[in-house]
Amino acid sequence: MSRSHQYHQPNAPDTFTEDPDSDIELDLQELGLRGSQDNGGIRRAADERSGRGGDGHIPLRNIRPGGLRASGRRTRRLGEGFQDGDNSADVEARAHRDADTEDTSESINIGDATPLLQYDAPAQSMRADLGLFGGRIHLPKFFSRSNGYTNLRDSVTGLEGETQKSGSPRSIYIGQHPPPRFPPNAISNAKYTPWSFLPRTLYNEFSFFINMYFLLVSLSQVIPQLRIGVLWTYIAPLAVVMSITLGKEAFDDIARRRRDRDANREPYTILRLRDFSKDPRRGKNSRNKARKPKKTQKRVSSTGHHRLDSIAEEEEDIGNGAAEIGTVVDEIRIKSRDIKVGDVLKLEKGQRVPADMVILKSYSTDSTATNPTIVVDDATHTQQPNLLLDSAQEASLLESAEPSTITRRSKELENSSSLGAGEAVAETFIRTDQLDGETDWKLRHASPLTQHLEPRDFTRLTIVAGKPAKQVNEFVGKVELNPKQSNPSIAHLAGSEGHQPEQHQEVLTAPLTIDNTAWANTVLASSNVVLAVVVYTGAQTRQALSTSSSRSKVGLLEFEINNLTKILCVLTLTLSAVLVGLQNFYFKAEIKWYISITRFLILFSTIIPLSLRVNLDLGKTVYAWFIERDRDMPGAVVRTSTIPEDLGRIEYLLSDKTGTLTQNEMDLRKIHVGTVSYANEAMEEVASYIRQGFSNTSSADVHQPAMLVTPSSLLSTASTSGTATRTRREIGSRIRDVVLALALCHNVTPTTEEENGHSKTAYQASSPDEIAIVRWTESVGLRVVHRDRHSIALQSVHSSRIAVRVRILDVFPFTSETKRMGIIVQFLQGTESTSSSTAEAGEIWFYQKGADTVMTTIVAANDWLDEETANMAREGLRTLVVGRRKLSSQQYTDFATSYKEASMSLQSRDANMAQVIRSHLEHNLELLGVTGVEDKLQKDVKPSLELLRNAGIKIWMLTGDKVETARCVAISSKLVSRAQHIHTITSLHTLTRTSPTAASDTLALLAANPDSTALLIDGDSLSHLLAHHRHAFISLAVLLPAVIACRCSPTQKADIALLIRAHTKKRIACIGDGGNDVSMIQAADVGVGIVGKEGRQASLAADFSITQFHHLTKLLLWHGRNSYKRSAKLAQFVIHRGLVISICQTVFSVATQFQPNALFRDWLLVGYATVYTQLPVFSLVLDRDVDEALANLYPELYKELTPGTSLSYKTFCVWLLVSIYQGILIQYLSQLLVGSATDARLLAVSFTVLIINELVMVAMSVTTWHWVMLASIAGTAAVYAGSVPFLGEYFDLAYVWSWGFVWRVAAIAAVSLVPPYVVRAVGRTLKPPSYRKVQGV
């Protein structure tokens, strides 16, 4: 009797060539190299890819005692112990044993347990090719090499398995150890490594002009001829700035590494599948050794008592393991980073999926078995033509089967399975909000081919998966169930005793789709245990591939300041050259001219303020704090803190519609059945029709089970309603048919949730439209009470009895490409108490619903569909067309055969499957009706859009909805005002075929009155214009007050954003709430995401996250405006601060015969830019010109900022003139009144006036006082006064405490400050700014 084993050893070494001196005959069948008809080329190709030489069978007569070594024993050395009688089978058996010793190690351990020898594979390949002919073949000696050994490194590489390319399709042999080389499953979001941190951060920082300039200045101080003052004067400020920046980068990266470490250390349970059928002598002892942790193994002599002990131990293992043959399943805990392709994971509710996986099995947690064993009756198992048989067998069975038999068999497999106390559960729910942004649960299930396998049989599975891709909603693959194999030794033994070994079955194959997968970073949501195999890890997962690194966004203010910095650099160089020229002209220079220029550049380095970027970055942090702490914007998050100023310069706003302008909360408002429409109170009439048709019982006794309803019984019910007129009977029949279709044609699953200790039924689906429709069917009397992959049960709300039971034959999910969803069901007949397995199968129906644009050509000809869908669209309703078609058993059989063949193709699978559906199902459907679903507007959308439009922002609405729906929403939301005309462009591509000038004529008509015209255009027309009239179209479109683009794909949305940016050079903002808006958000200058019904993906990808659309007005008109004005004022003050002290240095150099000597050095230079002026200047980030009420009341104030008037070349020149005036007067008057140009009294007077001048200038610039401003100015003045006694090294302290010092400082400060104040006051009086006008000041 033969014993079975479950899978081929995946890492069996290549077959050894025979001894060149031996002329033995080699039985290829005994070596497992026979070409069986059942496996065919698929198995041989898989064997060649994985490095397996067939199934590794060897003759029993060639097994010798002592030929195998236990785990951890040393392999015999080359030539040692190989006698003349040894043949290749002996060598292969020994190599097989050694290669199997470390089946669970993560890496190759080159030690005593590693085989030192391995034969080359060419002879094996030749034998495999010859094996196609079967029988005994005598191989000549020239087929084998005299030197058939490879080196140790090649041997180890062969043991690790085949290296598969990252981008190629893969075949995964479950339980294969060691697995193929695929990327590790470690998560790494760190930007730096310990070795790359400093080089990369320093490079990034010194790529800024200011930092590089000061680096050169600091390095110049190393040269004695260029040194001015002490060395730390210039080096310390740069070091502080660099330390702050590098410390922030290091802190952020360490935090990222900690998060990665926690994720990588997350424990998971895997099933370790160890196959002992290859070697029946490995028993309990060897398995126990395999569980022990690896230790460093010592080499021992291959002779003496150690060798005898080894032989004795092996003989003991043979005896102990005789009864333990097959695959042993162990549960072990490993870290997430150690998960590899081919591992089988056990996942439970709430666990994060660590890698891309294919679900093999799902079972209820109620089961008491630790490792569930599915008991499947063999007879039932073979009766599944649509699940487990190949196409030819299935077709033959379907042809000879009755319709009821066909559908009954599809249910027998489910009913024949048991899980101890629980039932077989092939489906599970996962949450994908962190992957695709959708908050609704997704239904996933195992393939029927794997669901009913025992875990130990997983080693018989081969997963064929496509190459890694980033499409999270697509997957193409297949699973192969290899036949059970007989144990080689026992098979030969049985053959010698006259028993025939068990015949091989055929390889069973089933397709794998997206419904069989669970991608990385999703979460198991249902209370099931899932067993899944890893197919992609690490960088090859959908999550990693679909995550594009967002571009580094830099605000427009940064570019403007960078341009001003370049002007200051030119000014510094020019001033230095002029002073050196004058020095050489009037005096005899004592040092070289280029040294003098360099020293002057160092002296004037304060003109280019090093602290400018630090102040601006700190200011951005304050603005972000204000946004996130705003009580009127709860939940607001700033994810990109580098661009808050751009919020105040937005000129174009691109918005999504669904979930952004609307609530994405659906409610079915209207239904039309051809001759009559129902809405509002009329829905009561619909409910009466449903109550009449679905509340039937078998007798007058209400305790008797109710009869199940089918479409035919509904028709008979309508015909027997004698009291109703014929018209009402027809309408009632139509109503019941369309409600039944809506209750069946969906992907909604009812679930029970615990809420406050009470059970609550909730609906889960990927589309809120479907949930709205199912809730409506419940409200009119037909409730979905059960839904799984195999069946749907509908309950009459009136009688609380099961009214309809159907068996699901096929489901065709809704996609953005097909824009429709279909289902094939078979109605069950009998009573509600009849089980699904015993119920009589009845009619087969195909139901479909979808957008009117695609359903128009699918349904039968009619004269009312187009008109009614247009009417609903004008009301702002989302329309769905519902149709059905009855199928005969032969029609369904033909479809099922063709559909399965198409589903098995690896090339163009989706296209082939769609073609089969179109040819067999999607034509001449009976039109049942049209539904209208309302999507309510978000809170305060109308006033928000009006405010933004008055602020000068041009608004574009980009949506995937139809033209009429978008038009209705644009009007109802006030996106288009009443005074504006809507110009509609649709089907332009079709018009150009008959009229080549149609596009040009349309643009000319649109250009006639652009100021009062809004454009409404569909996606096809938009694509045509962008392809053939790009420049003309975008030049005209950016002038329009509003543009509505319909049927836009996510790519088109991003292209429009990029096109506007490139053409206008203006700041644009994009706002959305779904995963399809991410590309548009990332392409914008400012991306705003809304946390909505579609999930958080848009919010996570955006620069700013809000919870309601109306928060956008405050984000732009209040926070954005304040951020820009504050940063502009702060930047100009920092530049002014550096210019004033540089002008003083210039005057001092002129007074000292143009010598490049420092006026203020060491602490005076450093303290001026930090301790003595930093807080007052930085406190300007709290200034505001108007309050929030005025900003909302007068949105025109926002329009003034978009040209960048707060920081322009004009304002820069004004501040430059003020700085020159004040610097010259302060230094010149100080030298004049003190009477000396080099005295310590001069330093005391000029430096004190500098500090007072800066503090008073800050006070003069404040528009609205804040207590922090007062405290910073008063505190800084006190700090300076308190530090003067410690400045005796620079000041004449005796002079400082005299009245002469006081009156000189007061006089110079008055001359420096009063004229600028007077000029500013006169200017405000003659031409007051806008904020003073609205304040009435």
CSV table of C-alpha atoms in Angstrom, one decimal, residues 900-1030:
chain,number,residue,atom,x,y,z
A,900,LYS,CA,-13.9,30.1,-17.5
A,901,GLU,CA,-11.6,29.7,-20.5
A,902,ALA,CA,-11.2,33.5,-20.7
A,903,SER,CA,-10.5,33.7,-16.9
A,904,MET,CA,-7.6,31.2,-17.2
A,905,SER,CA,-5.7,33.3,-19.7
A,906,LEU,CA,-2.7,35.2,-18.4
A,907,GLN,CA,-2.6,37.6,-21.3
A,908,SER,CA,-5.4,40.1,-21.8
A,909,ARG,CA,-7.5,38.3,-19.3
A,910,ASP,CA,-9.8,41.3,-18.5
A,911,ALA,CA,-10.4,42.0,-22.2
A,912,ASN,CA,-11.2,38.4,-23.0
A,913,MET,CA,-13.6,38.1,-20.0
A,914,ALA,CA,-15.3,41.4,-21.0
A,915,GLN,CA,-15.8,40.2,-24.6
A,916,VAL,CA,-17.4,37.0,-23.4
A,917,ILE,CA,-19.8,39.0,-21.2
A,918,ARG,CA,-20.7,41.3,-24.1
A,919,SER,CA,-21.3,38.5,-26.5
A,920,HIS,CA,-23.3,36.2,-24.3
A,921,LEU,CA,-25.1,38.5,-21.9
A,922,GLU,CA,-25.1,42.2,-22.6
A,923,HIS,CA,-27.6,42.7,-25.4
A,924,ASN,CA,-31.3,43.2,-25.6
A,925,LEU,CA,-31.8,43.4,-21.8
A,926,GLU,CA,-35.3,44.1,-20.6
A,927,LEU,CA,-35.3,47.6,-19.3
A,928,LEU,CA,-36.8,47.6,-15.8
A,929,GLY,CA,-36.4,51.2,-14.7
A,930,VAL,CA,-34.2,54.1,-13.7
A,931,THR,CA,-33.2,55.2,-10.2
A,932,GLY,CA,-32.3,58.7,-9.1
A,933,VAL,CA,-30.0,59.0,-6.1
A,934,GLU,CA,-29.4,62.4,-4.4
A,935,ASP,CA,-26.0,63.5,-3.1
A,936,LYS,CA,-26.5,66.4,-0.7
A,937,LEU,CA,-24.3,69.5,-0.8
A,938,GLN,CA,-21.8,70.0,2.0
A,939,LYS,CA,-22.5,72.5,4.7
A,940,ASP,CA,-22.2,76.1,3.7
A,941,VAL,CA,-20.9,75.3,0.2
A,942,LYS,CA,-22.9,78.1,-1.4
A,943,PRO,CA,-21.6,81.0,0.7
A,944,SER,CA,-18.1,79.5,0.6
A,945,LEU,CA,-17.9,79.4,-3.2
A,946,GLU,CA,-19.3,82.9,-3.3
A,947,LEU,CA,-16.6,84.2,-0.9
A,948,LEU,CA,-13.9,82.5,-2.9
A,949,ARG,CA,-15.1,83.9,-6.2
A,950,ASN,CA,-15.3,87.4,-4.7
A,951,ALA,CA,-11.7,87.0,-3.5
A,952,GLY,CA,-10.6,86.7,-7.1
A,953,ILE,CA,-10.2,83.0,-7.2
A,954,LYS,CA,-11.2,81.2,-10.3
A,955,ILE,CA,-12.9,77.9,-9.5
A,956,TRP,CA,-12.8,74.7,-11.6
A,957,MET,CA,-14.9,71.7,-10.8
A,958,LEU,CA,-13.4,68.4,-12.0
A,959,THR,CA,-15.6,65.4,-11.6
A,960,GLY,CA,-16.2,62.0,-13.0
A,961,ASP,CA,-20.0,62.4,-13.1
A,962,LYS,CA,-22.1,63.0,-16.2
A,963,VAL,CA,-22.6,66.4,-17.8
A,964,GLU,CA,-26.2,67.0,-16.6
A,965,THR,CA,-25.4,66.1,-13.0
A,966,ALA,CA,-22.4,68.4,-12.9
A,967,ARG,CA,-24.4,71.2,-14.4
A,968,CYS,CA,-27.1,70.8,-11.7
A,969,VAL,CA,-24.6,70.8,-8.9
A,970,ALA,CA,-22.7,73.8,-10.4
A,971,ILE,CA,-25.9,75.8,-10.4
A,972,SER,CA,-27.3,74.6,-7.0
A,973,SER,CA,-23.9,75.3,-5.3
A,974,LYS,CA,-23.7,78.8,-6.8
A,975,LEU,CA,-20.4,77.8,-8.6
A,976,VAL,CA,-22.0,79.5,-11.6
A,977,SER,CA,-23.8,82.7,-10.8
A,978,ARG,CA,-27.2,83.6,-12.3
A,979,ALA,CA,-25.6,86.3,-14.4
A,980,GLN,CA,-23.2,83.8,-16.1
A,981,HIS,CA,-24.0,81.8,-19.2
A,982,ILE,CA,-23.0,78.1,-19.3
A,983,HIS,CA,-21.4,77.2,-22.6
A,984,THR,CA,-21.5,73.4,-23.0
A,985,ILE,CA,-19.0,71.4,-25.1
A,986,THR,CA,-19.7,67.7,-25.5
A,987,SER,CA,-18.9,65.0,-28.1
A,988,LEU,CA,-16.4,67.3,-29.8
A,989,HIS,CA,-14.4,64.5,-31.0
A,990,THR,CA,-17.4,63.1,-32.9
A,991,LEU,CA,-18.3,66.6,-34.3
A,992,THR,CA,-14.9,67.1,-35.8
A,993,ARG,CA,-15.4,64.0,-38.0
A,994,THR,CA,-18.2,65.8,-39.8
A,995,SER,CA,-17.0,69.3,-39.3
A,996,PRO,CA,-13.2,69.8,-39.1
A,997,THR,CA,-13.5,73.4,-37.9
A,998,ALA,CA,-15.9,72.5,-35.0
A,999,ALA,CA,-13.3,72.9,-32.3
A,1000,SER,CA,-12.1,76.2,-33.7
A,1001,ASP,CA,-15.6,77.5,-34.0
A,1002,THR,CA,-16.4,76.4,-30.4
A,1003,LEU,CA,-13.4,78.3,-29.0
A,1004,ALA,CA,-14.2,81.4,-31.0
A,1005,LEU,CA,-17.7,81.4,-29.7
A,1006,LEU,CA,-16.4,81.0,-26.2
A,1007,ALA,CA,-14.0,83.8,-26.6
A,1008,ALA,CA,-16.7,86.3,-27.5
A,1009,ASN,CA,-17.6,87.0,-23.9
A,1010,PRO,CA,-15.2,85.2,-21.5
A,1011,ASP,CA,-16.0,87.4,-18.4
A,1012,SER,CA,-19.6,86.2,-18.1
A,1013,THR,CA,-19.3,82.7,-19.5
A,1014,ALA,CA,-18.7,79.5,-17.6
A,1015,LEU,CA,-17.5,76.4,-19.5
A,1016,LEU,CA,-19.0,72.9,-19.2
A,1017,ILE,CA,-17.0,70.3,-21.0
A,1018,ASP,CA,-16.8,66.5,-21.0
A,1019,GLY,CA,-13.7,64.4,-20.7
A,1020,ASP,CA,-13.6,63.3,-24.4
A,1021,SER,CA,-13.9,66.9,-25.6
A,1022,LEU,CA,-11.3,68.0,-23.1
A,1023,SER,CA,-8.9,65.4,-24.3
A,1024,HIS,CA,-9.4,66.4,-27.9
A,1025,LEU,CA,-8.8,70.1,-27.2
A,1026,LEU,CA,-5.7,69.4,-25.2
A,1027,ALA,CA,-4.4,67.2,-27.9
A,1028,HIS,CA,-5.0,69.5,-30.9
A,1029,HIS,CA,-5.7,73.0,-29.5
A,1030,ARG,CA,-3.8,73.0,-26.2
